[in-house]
Amino acid sequence: MPSWSDTLRFAFQPIVNLTTGGVSALEILVRPERGDVLAEARRNPELDGRLAASAIRAAARMETLLPLHVNVFAATPADLGGLAALRDAVRDVRRLPWEVTVDIVPPYTHVPRSALLEAAAGLRSEGFRICADGVGDGDVPLRTLVDLAPDLVKLDASLLARPAAVRAMRTLCDEMGALLMVEGVETEGQCAAARAAGAQLAQGELFAPPARLPAADVYVPRLSPVAPVPVSGPSVRQFLRPAALLPASASAGEVRALLTGAPEVSGVLLVDDCGSPVRSVHRSRFLLSLSGRYGHALYADRPAARLADPPRAVGVDATAWEVLDVVAVGDRDRTSDDVAVVDRSGRCVGVVRPADLLRALAESRVEEAAGLNPLTRLPGSDALMGEVDRWLAEGRALALSWLDIDHFKQVNDGAGFAAGDELIRSVGWALQRAASGTTRVGHIGGDDFLVLAEPDGLDPWAALMLDTPWSAGGRTVTLSLATVVCAPGSVPDHRQAAACLAPLKQAAKALGGASWVVGRAGRPGHEVRRGVEAVEVGAGSGQPGRGRAG
């Protein structure tokens, strides 16, 4: 009678890094030819564990060097704890635990939470990486997700229709130290939306469908920066590539066999029993040494470490700039060497290539420069609105302000466009100087400026801008300021925030002299803080005060 394993087949689907465009891992999917072994595995943790072990052995037969993802139902580790069959398979095929990610898939309902968390912690202590699968489309409780502290979170592509939710999940992932992935990506639009929302990895039919053989090539749409690089630099996690690992005792012949059989590998890391890099082999220098007149005879059977260099390594929380610092202070002949990325236990989780970092940072700077206003060199509305969406996704209160020059057309007509340009530059520079801390300033065209700030930080820069005596060509000029304060949850995105700001702008322009009105998203009316309507009746001073309109 045929066994369940006789009718079992596996398919491989690549996971793509959305920053580098490279394949970062392979997911192994069970494809039974008949029957429903998956439905049975859902009820039978022991069978599910054996399926995961079989998936690892199937990948070994394909001789792929890429890290692997295997799926287990949430009930399986909760019931079996350490997944002995999976551990045995990884050891038997001479894979290292940190090259394997265990994707924990729904259902989570009725799974003992404490047992699941204990099992995940045990797997992680052995070096396995943990992925929370089916988030957003499954039943994983948020509390369990946070306590699980996965290395990777997988979202269904259907959530891309709710970008605020994806951005919020990216924020949560950053707090947990996890990468965010979108699976089921089928169109270039979905790919672009995933990147714009902050996903670092993706998987789906767009790149490559599941196949009996690991995909040799994947389709990746042209990747361009979606936002300016922060001052601290992007996380090194965005640039992770799979590492080619061999034991520290590997011979030069073993390293040569790996390199000649995998032309895409740029180097090999020799690791100790704990998975920590001890030596680094650079492809070109190594092969050049062996290709000499007596190179093969001298080195083939000797330890590869003799032809290797000390490893360059950074922590998994490092930024791209910190990686480049490591490269810059070393030997110039090693500027193209891969840099190992290690976790908090010192184990290698991948490598980054300096060329990837330089390309991404340079493209981002070009993109950022293209978005700057040529008159003031301030970013335009796209950059600032992206920042608004990030603040909203993080649940932060914000104040979005619009500032412009009153009767600017008359200034241009009376004093000339050169004087008008100089006035705009002066206002822009003053805004930059007044902005402090997290305040962001943008020039959206003409005499219009946007300011994103924390609500508590409005008064200092607003007073500075409105109290300054402005003039152009001898003509006195005043400014109008409108601010909408958005409490957490009051608006879903920058579009709604801008819509709330529009009537406040009209109200500010309707006032005489330097004016400022403040409104709150979701509430009627506005507060007049500057302008002739704010004069208190009977005060007798004739000085502007505070009032309430609407």
Tab-separated table of N, CA and C in Angstrom, residues 425-489:
chain	number	residue	atom	x	y	z
A	425	ARG	N	12.758	83.065	-1.165
A	425	ARG	CA	13.945	82.428	-0.609
A	425	ARG	C	14.132	82.796	0.862
A	426	SER	N	13.918	84.070	1.177
A	426	SER	CA	14.093	84.523	2.563
A	426	SER	C	13.118	83.832	3.508
A	427	VAL	N	11.853	83.711	3.066
A	427	VAL	CA	10.854	83.025	3.889
A	427	VAL	C	11.238	81.552	4.073
A	428	GLY	N	11.657	80.900	2.973
A	428	GLY	CA	12.058	79.498	3.056
A	428	GLY	C	13.229	79.282	3.990
A	429	TRP	N	14.249	80.146	3.879
A	429	TRP	CA	15.416	80.012	4.753
A	429	TRP	C	15.046	80.266	6.211
A	430	ALA	N	14.170	81.235	6.439
A	430	ALA	CA	13.739	81.515	7.809
A	430	ALA	C	12.987	80.320	8.402
A	431	LEU	N	12.152	79.674	7.578
A	431	LEU	CA	11.440	78.491	8.048
A	431	LEU	C	12.418	77.379	8.416
A	432	GLN	N	13.438	77.190	7.578
A	432	GLN	CA	14.438	76.162	7.879
A	432	GLN	C	15.146	76.440	9.197
A	433	ARG	N	15.509	77.698	9.412
A	433	ARG	CA	16.201	78.052	10.644
A	433	ARG	C	15.285	77.904	11.859
A	434	ALA	N	14.004	78.208	11.671
A	434	ALA	CA	13.062	78.132	12.790
A	434	ALA	C	12.707	76.691	13.140
A	435	ALA	N	12.768	75.810	12.146
A	435	ALA	CA	12.403	74.408	12.382
A	435	ALA	C	13.449	73.751	13.274
A	436	SER	N	13.008	73.012	14.252
A	436	SER	CA	13.926	72.321	15.150
A	436	SER	C	13.355	70.960	15.494
A	437	GLY	N	14.216	70.075	15.950
A	437	GLY	CA	13.761	68.750	16.356
A	437	GLY	C	13.177	67.981	15.186
A	438	THR	N	11.934	67.537	15.360
A	438	THR	CA	11.294	66.714	14.333
A	438	THR	C	10.525	67.536	13.300
A	439	THR	N	10.526	68.852	13.399
A	439	THR	CA	9.769	69.693	12.469
A	439	THR	C	10.332	69.561	11.048
A	440	ARG	N	9.428	69.429	10.075
A	440	ARG	CA	9.811	69.290	8.675
A	440	ARG	C	9.178	70.425	7.870
A	441	VAL	N	9.944	70.974	6.928
A	441	VAL	CA	9.490	72.101	6.122
A	441	VAL	C	9.520	71.708	4.654
A	442	GLY	N	8.482	72.084	3.909
A	442	GLY	CA	8.436	71.826	2.473
A	442	GLY	C	7.970	73.055	1.714
A	443	HIS	N	8.446	73.199	0.479
A	443	HIS	CA	8.028	74.290	-0.410
A	443	HIS	C	7.256	73.656	-1.553
A	444	ILE	N	5.954	73.907	-1.612
A	444	ILE	CA	5.106	73.183	-2.552
A	444	ILE	C	4.837	73.974	-3.818
A	445	GLY	N	5.559	75.078	-4.007
A	445	GLY	CA	5.408	75.848	-5.239
A	445	GLY	C	4.958	77.273	-4.986
A	446	GLY	N	5.434	78.191	-5.853
A	446	GLY	CA	5.040	79.585	-5.703
A	446	GLY	C	5.429	80.116	-4.343
A	447	ASP	N	4.465	80.728	-3.668
A	447	ASP	CA	4.742	81.278	-2.331
A	447	ASP	C	4.120	80.417	-1.238
A	448	ASP	N	3.852	79.141	-1.519
A	448	ASP	CA	3.200	78.238	-0.570
A	448	ASP	C	4.216	77.306	0.087
A	449	PHE	N	4.131	77.213	1.410
A	449	PHE	CA	5.006	76.338	2.188
A	449	PHE	C	4.151	75.445	3.089
A	450	LEU	N	4.667	74.249	3.381
A	450	LEU	CA	4.033	73.341	4.337
A	450	LEU	C	5.007	73.067	5.471
A	451	VAL	N	4.461	72.947	6.673
A	451	VAL	CA	5.279	72.644	7.848
A	451	VAL	C	4.608	71.511	8.619
A	452	LEU	N	5.374	70.462	8.888
A	452	LEU	CA	4.904	69.346	9.710
A	452	LEU	C	5.626	69.419	11.044
A	453	ALA	N	4.866	69.478	12.116
A	453	ALA	CA	5.477	69.633	13.444
A	453	ALA	C	4.630	68.920	14.492
A	454	GLU	N	5.209	68.729	15.639
A	454	GLU	CA	4.444	68.226	16.772
A	454	GLU	C	3.569	69.358	17.309
A	455	PRO	N	2.350	69.072	17.749
A	455	PRO	CA	1.436	70.137	18.197
A	455	PRO	C	2.023	71.038	19.274
A	456	ASP	N	2.839	70.485	20.149
A	456	ASP	CA	3.402	71.297	21.236
A	456	ASP	C	4.517	72.223	20.762
A	457	GLY	N	4.972	72.028	19.534
A	457	GLY	CA	6.091	72.838	19.063
A	457	GLY	C	5.705	73.905	18.066
A	458	LEU	N	4.430	74.305	18.043
A	458	LEU	CA	3.957	75.269	17.039
A	458	LEU	C	4.377	76.707	17.348
A	459	ASP	N	4.181	77.143	18.564
A	459	ASP	CA	4.291	78.568	18.894
A	459	ASP	C	5.637	79.206	18.566
A	460	PRO	N	6.771	78.574	18.875
A	460	PRO	CA	8.048	79.272	18.640
A	460	PRO	C	8.286	79.644	17.183
A	461	TRP	N	8.135	78.670	16.270
A	461	TRP	CA	8.435	79.004	14.880
A	461	TRP	C	7.341	79.873	14.266
A	462	ALA	N	6.081	79.676	14.691
A	462	ALA	CA	4.997	80.498	14.158
A	462	ALA	C	5.199	81.962	14.563
A	463	ALA	N	5.560	82.212	15.831
A	463	ALA	CA	5.791	83.579	16.287
A	463	ALA	C	6.951	84.213	15.528
A	464	LEU	N	8.015	83.435	15.306
A	464	LEU	CA	9.173	83.962	14.595
A	464	LEU	C	8.801	84.385	13.175
A	465	MET	N	8.022	83.549	12.492
A	465	MET	CA	7.656	83.866	11.109
A	465	MET	C	6.691	85.039	11.024
A	466	LEU	N	5.731	85.095	11.933
A	466	LEU	CA	4.700	86.130	11.844
A	466	LEU	C	5.161	87.466	12.435
A	467	ASP	N	6.105	87.458	13.354
A	467	ASP	CA	6.577	88.697	13.968
A	467	ASP	C	7.701	89.363	13.182
A	468	THR	N	8.323	88.628	12.274
A	468	THR	CA	9.403	89.202	11.467
A	468	THR	C	8.834	90.242	10.507
A	469	PRO	N	9.432	91.421	10.417
A	469	PRO	CA	8.958	92.421	9.439
A	469	PRO	C	9.445	92.060	8.035
A	470	TRP	N	8.529	91.637	7.190
A	470	TRP	CA	8.881	91.216	5.834
A	470	TRP	C	8.633	92.369	4.852
A	471	SER	N	9.464	92.434	3.819
A	471	SER	CA	9.275	93.456	2.784
A	471	SER	C	9.911	92.989	1.490
A	472	ALA	N	9.458	93.570	0.389
A	472	ALA	CA	10.016	93.282	-0.934
A	472	ALA	C	9.951	94.562	-1.758
A	473	GLY	N	11.094	95.036	-2.220
A	473	GLY	CA	11.131	96.259	-3.015
A	473	GLY	C	10.565	97.460	-2.282
A	474	GLY	N	10.771	97.510	-0.974
A	474	GLY	CA	10.255	98.622	-0.181
A	474	GLY	C	8.803	98.487	0.215
A	475	ARG	N	8.139	97.399	-0.170
A	475	ARG	CA	6.721	97.193	0.152
A	475	ARG	C	6.622	96.264	1.364
A	476	THR	N	5.842	96.647	2.359
A	476	THR	CA	5.626	95.800	3.534
A	476	THR	C	4.781	94.579	3.153
A	477	VAL	N	5.166	93.433	3.662
A	477	VAL	CA	4.504	92.168	3.315
A	477	VAL	C	4.126	91.437	4.597
A	478	THR	N	2.965	90.790	4.592
A	478	THR	CA	2.546	89.958	5.730
A	478	THR	C	2.369	88.510	5.285
A	479	LEU	N	2.319	87.625	6.266
A	479	LEU	CA	2.155	86.196	5.992
A	479	LEU	C	0.857	85.690	6.597
A	480	SER	N	0.298	84.660	5.968
A	480	SER	CA	-0.884	83.973	6.503
A	480	SER	C	-0.502	82.544	6.844
A	481	LEU	N	-0.997	82.073	7.986
A	481	LEU	CA	-0.670	80.737	8.474
A	481	LEU	C	-1.947	80.019	8.887
A	482	ALA	N	-2.098	78.788	8.433
A	482	ALA	CA	-3.241	77.945	8.824
A	482	ALA	C	-2.698	76.612	9.310
A	483	THR	N	-3.252	76.103	10.406
A	483	THR	CA	-2.760	74.864	11.013
A	483	THR	C	-3.926	73.947	11.340
A	484	VAL	N	-3.786	72.671	10.974
A	484	VAL	CA	-4.742	71.671	11.425
A	484	VAL	C	-4.002	70.702	12.339
A	485	VAL	N	-4.539	70.483	13.534
A	485	VAL	CA	-3.956	69.556	14.495
A	485	VAL	C	-4.682	68.225	14.361
A	486	CYS	N	-3.921	67.172	14.116
A	486	CYS	CA	-4.509	65.848	13.908
A	486	CYS	C	-4.125	64.942	15.079
A	487	ALA	N	-5.113	64.613	15.898
A	487	ALA	CA	-4.874	63.674	16.985
A	487	ALA	C	-4.765	62.268	16.407
A	488	PRO	N	-4.145	61.334	17.128
A	488	PRO	CA	-4.053	59.960	16.626
A	488	PRO	C	-5.433	59.399	16.293
A	489	GLY	N	-5.573	58.868	15.088
A	489	GLY	CA	-6.832	58.273	14.666
A	489	GLY	C	-7.844	59.237	14.093
